[in-house]
Amino acid sequence: MSNENTWQTEYAIETTASPEAIWSIFRDVAAWKNWNAGIEQIAIDGPFASGTWFTMKPPGEEALRSQLVDVRETVCFVDETRVGDLAILVAHRIESLGPGRTRIVYAVDARGPQASEIGPAVSADFPEVLASLAKLAEGTR
C-alpha cells in the first residue's frame, strides 16, 4: 500500500474526570450528539459491546454505519467505519495518569483509497470533541 492509502494520527486531552465518568458518557451513545457537534443523529442497534452496529449522521452528510469492534469497560472502545474499500478505525482510550488525572485519547487509523485525504477530514474536529467531552465528564463527578 502506498502512503496515500494509510493515514494515522492521535489527539489527546488531560482531565480531572475519572475513567468511570468518561466511560459513562461513552456508553450513552444516544447522547453523543449533545457534546459532539459532528453528530446530527445517532442510533445504536444493541448494547455498548463488541460487535454492535450503530448509525451516525454528520451534519449535512449521509449517515454512516459503524461497528464497535473492541469494547473494554473504562479502558477503551474502538469503532470501525467502512466506505467501500476504505476502513477508518477510531480508538477511544482512557488512560489513568495517577490520582485525579486522566488522559482521553482518540487514535485514528485510516486504510484504503484516499485515506490520506479522508482521515484528516474525519478527525479535524477531534480536538474540539475531546474538549467538550472532558468538560462534560468533569461535571459528572
mmCIF file of C-alpha atoms in Angstrom:
data_model
loop_
_atom_site.group_PDB
_atom_site.id
_atom_site.type_symbol
_atom_site.label_atom_id
_atom_site.label_comp_id
_atom_site.label_asym_id
_atom_site.label_seq_id
_atom_site.Cartn_x
_atom_site.Cartn_y
_atom_site.Cartn_z
ATOM 1 C CA MET A 1 0.000 0.000 0.000
ATOM 2 C CA SER A 2 1.252 3.471 -0.815
ATOM 3 C CA ASN A 3 1.423 6.233 1.761
ATOM 4 C CA GLU A 4 -1.733 7.770 0.263
ATOM 5 C CA ASN A 5 -3.602 4.651 1.336
ATOM 6 C CA THR A 6 -2.570 4.763 5.003
ATOM 7 C CA TRP A 7 -3.062 7.602 7.467
ATOM 8 C CA GLN A 8 -2.763 7.646 11.252
ATOM 9 C CA THR A 9 -2.818 10.245 13.985
ATOM 10 C CA GLU A 10 -3.996 10.740 17.528
ATOM 11 C CA TYR A 11 -5.341 13.513 19.653
ATOM 12 C CA ALA A 12 -5.353 13.655 23.459
ATOM 13 C CA ILE A 13 -6.554 15.786 26.338
ATOM 14 C CA GLU A 14 -5.916 15.550 30.065
ATOM 15 C CA THR A 15 -8.759 15.930 32.538
ATOM 16 C CA THR A 16 -9.567 15.641 36.224
ATOM 17 C CA ALA A 17 -12.563 13.428 35.360
ATOM 18 C CA SER A 18 -12.430 9.812 36.468
ATOM 19 C CA PRO A 19 -12.262 6.949 33.956
ATOM 20 C CA GLU A 20 -15.711 5.877 35.223
ATOM 21 C CA ALA A 21 -17.217 9.306 34.486
ATOM 22 C CA ILE A 22 -15.752 9.286 30.979
ATOM 23 C CA TRP A 23 -16.936 5.716 30.390
ATOM 24 C CA SER A 24 -20.492 6.565 31.446
ATOM 25 C CA ILE A 25 -20.557 9.257 28.745
ATOM 26 C CA PHE A 26 -19.119 6.897 26.118
ATOM 27 C CA ARG A 27 -21.746 4.239 26.943
ATOM 28 C CA ASP A 28 -24.617 6.695 26.429
ATOM 29 C CA VAL A 29 -24.408 6.608 22.636
ATOM 30 C CA ALA A 30 -27.780 8.338 22.101
ATOM 31 C CA ALA A 31 -26.408 11.412 23.943
ATOM 32 C CA TRP A 32 -23.178 11.718 21.915
ATOM 33 C CA LYS A 33 -24.835 14.366 19.741
ATOM 34 C CA ASN A 34 -25.206 16.567 22.845
ATOM 35 C CA TRP A 35 -21.435 17.016 23.237
ATOM 36 C CA ASN A 36 -20.123 16.154 19.745
ATOM 37 C CA ALA A 37 -21.036 18.816 17.173
ATOM 38 C CA GLY A 38 -20.007 16.388 14.406
ATOM 39 C CA ILE A 39 -23.076 14.235 15.080
ATOM 40 C CA GLU A 40 -26.546 15.305 13.968
ATOM 41 C CA GLN A 41 -28.230 11.947 14.614
ATOM 42 C CA ILE A 42 -27.075 8.661 16.105
ATOM 43 C CA ALA A 43 -28.654 5.323 16.950
ATOM 44 C CA ILE A 44 -27.148 2.103 18.311
ATOM 45 C CA ASP A 45 -28.544 -1.315 17.381
ATOM 46 C CA GLY A 46 -27.910 -3.059 20.715
ATOM 47 C CA PRO A 47 -25.717 -2.953 23.800
ATOM 48 C CA PHE A 48 -22.496 -0.954 24.001
ATOM 49 C CA ALA A 49 -20.402 -4.058 23.334
ATOM 50 C CA SER A 50 -18.047 -5.509 20.726
ATOM 51 C CA GLY A 51 -19.933 -6.464 17.587
ATOM 52 C CA THR A 52 -22.773 -3.942 17.958
ATOM 53 C CA TRP A 53 -23.531 -1.672 14.998
ATOM 54 C CA PHE A 54 -24.534 1.981 15.139
ATOM 55 C CA THR A 55 -25.609 4.583 12.591
ATOM 56 C CA MET A 56 -24.247 8.113 12.797
ATOM 57 C CA LYS A 57 -25.182 11.090 10.620
ATOM 58 C CA PRO A 58 -22.794 14.048 10.499
ATOM 59 C CA PRO A 59 -24.451 17.433 9.799
ATOM 60 C CA GLY A 60 -25.124 17.879 6.089
ATOM 61 C CA GLU A 61 -23.811 14.422 5.157
ATOM 62 C CA GLU A 62 -25.097 10.927 4.555
ATOM 63 C CA ALA A 63 -25.474 8.585 7.532
ATOM 64 C CA LEU A 64 -22.635 6.112 8.113
ATOM 65 C CA ARG A 65 -22.820 2.595 9.551
ATOM 66 C CA SER A 66 -20.125 1.747 12.063
ATOM 67 C CA GLN A 67 -19.373 -1.214 14.285
ATOM 68 C CA LEU A 68 -17.935 -1.413 17.781
ATOM 69 C CA VAL A 69 -15.051 -3.828 17.202
ATOM 70 C CA ASP A 70 -13.411 -3.746 20.649
ATOM 71 C CA VAL A 71 -15.066 -2.581 23.874
ATOM 72 C CA ARG A 72 -13.233 -2.784 27.220
ATOM 73 C CA GLU A 73 -15.021 -1.115 30.116
ATOM 74 C CA THR A 74 -13.322 2.030 31.471
ATOM 75 C CA VAL A 75 -10.303 1.335 29.213
ATOM 76 C CA CYS A 76 -11.244 1.840 25.562
ATOM 77 C CA PHE A 77 -13.569 1.245 22.691
ATOM 78 C CA VAL A 78 -12.733 1.021 19.001
ATOM 79 C CA ASP A 79 -15.203 1.625 16.215
ATOM 80 C CA GLU A 80 -14.773 0.837 12.538
ATOM 81 C CA THR A 81 -16.453 2.597 9.650
ATOM 82 C CA ARG A 82 -16.115 1.230 6.114
ATOM 83 C CA VAL A 83 -16.845 3.190 2.978
ATOM 84 C CA GLY A 84 -16.169 0.922 0.033
ATOM 85 C CA ASP A 85 -12.554 -0.245 0.370
ATOM 86 C CA LEU A 86 -11.711 2.476 2.910
ATOM 87 C CA ALA A 87 -11.674 1.449 6.588
ATOM 88 C CA ILE A 88 -11.437 4.001 9.382
ATOM 89 C CA LEU A 89 -10.814 2.764 12.902
ATOM 90 C CA VAL A 90 -11.013 5.150 15.828
ATOM 91 C CA ALA A 91 -9.740 4.014 19.217
ATOM 92 C CA HIS A 92 -11.161 5.983 22.152
ATOM 93 C CA ARG A 93 -8.784 5.296 25.043
ATOM 94 C CA ILE A 94 -8.990 6.262 28.705
ATOM 95 C CA GLU A 95 -5.573 6.346 30.384
ATOM 96 C CA SER A 96 -5.191 6.870 34.128
ATOM 97 C CA LEU A 97 -2.310 9.224 34.922
ATOM 98 C CA GLY A 98 -2.495 8.852 38.681
ATOM 99 C CA PRO A 99 -4.717 10.343 41.370
ATOM 100 C CA GLY A 100 -7.185 12.794 39.847
ATOM 101 C CA ARG A 101 -5.686 12.835 36.327
ATOM 102 C CA THR A 102 -6.893 11.025 33.233
ATOM 103 C CA ARG A 103 -5.948 11.291 29.564
ATOM 104 C CA ILE A 104 -8.539 10.723 26.851
ATOM 105 C CA VAL A 105 -7.022 9.690 23.513
ATOM 106 C CA TYR A 106 -8.679 9.418 20.109
ATOM 107 C CA ALA A 107 -6.398 7.471 17.744
ATOM 108 C CA VAL A 108 -7.335 7.292 14.064
ATOM 109 C CA ASP A 109 -6.174 4.630 11.621
ATOM 110 C CA ALA A 110 -7.448 5.046 8.058
ATOM 111 C CA ARG A 111 -6.559 2.497 5.384
ATOM 112 C CA GLY A 112 -7.631 2.272 1.790
ATOM 113 C CA PRO A 113 -8.286 4.578 -1.156
ATOM 114 C CA GLN A 114 -7.931 8.280 -0.256
ATOM 115 C CA ALA A 115 -7.073 7.525 3.387
ATOM 116 C CA SER A 116 -4.622 10.443 3.470
ATOM 117 C CA GLU A 117 -7.422 12.818 2.417
ATOM 118 C CA ILE A 118 -10.390 11.378 4.284
ATOM 119 C CA GLY A 119 -8.588 10.620 7.568
ATOM 120 C CA PRO A 120 -7.761 14.280 8.271
ATOM 121 C CA ALA A 121 -11.280 15.357 7.284
ATOM 122 C CA VAL A 122 -12.893 12.798 9.602
ATOM 123 C CA SER A 123 -10.739 13.772 12.576
ATOM 124 C CA ALA A 124 -10.471 17.542 12.058
ATOM 125 C CA ASP A 125 -12.888 18.295 14.890
ATOM 126 C CA PHE A 126 -11.431 15.797 17.383
ATOM 127 C CA PRO A 127 -9.647 18.470 19.490
ATOM 128 C CA GLU A 128 -12.979 20.275 19.997
ATOM 129 C CA VAL A 129 -14.808 16.988 20.616
ATOM 130 C CA LEU A 130 -12.257 15.978 23.257
ATOM 131 C CA ALA A 131 -12.506 19.378 24.968
ATOM 132 C CA SER A 132 -16.301 19.104 25.080
ATOM 133 C CA LEU A 133 -16.115 15.521 26.381
ATOM 134 C CA ALA A 134 -13.618 16.444 29.109
ATOM 135 C CA LYS A 135 -15.724 19.415 30.235
ATOM 136 C CA LEU A 136 -18.859 17.248 30.427
ATOM 137 C CA ALA A 137 -17.030 14.456 32.280
ATOM 138 C CA GLU A 138 -15.569 16.898 34.794
ATOM 139 C CA GLY A 139 -19.118 17.971 35.677
ATOM 140 C CA THR A 140 -20.225 14.328 36.134
ATOM 141 C CA ARG A 141 -18.231 13.555 39.258
#
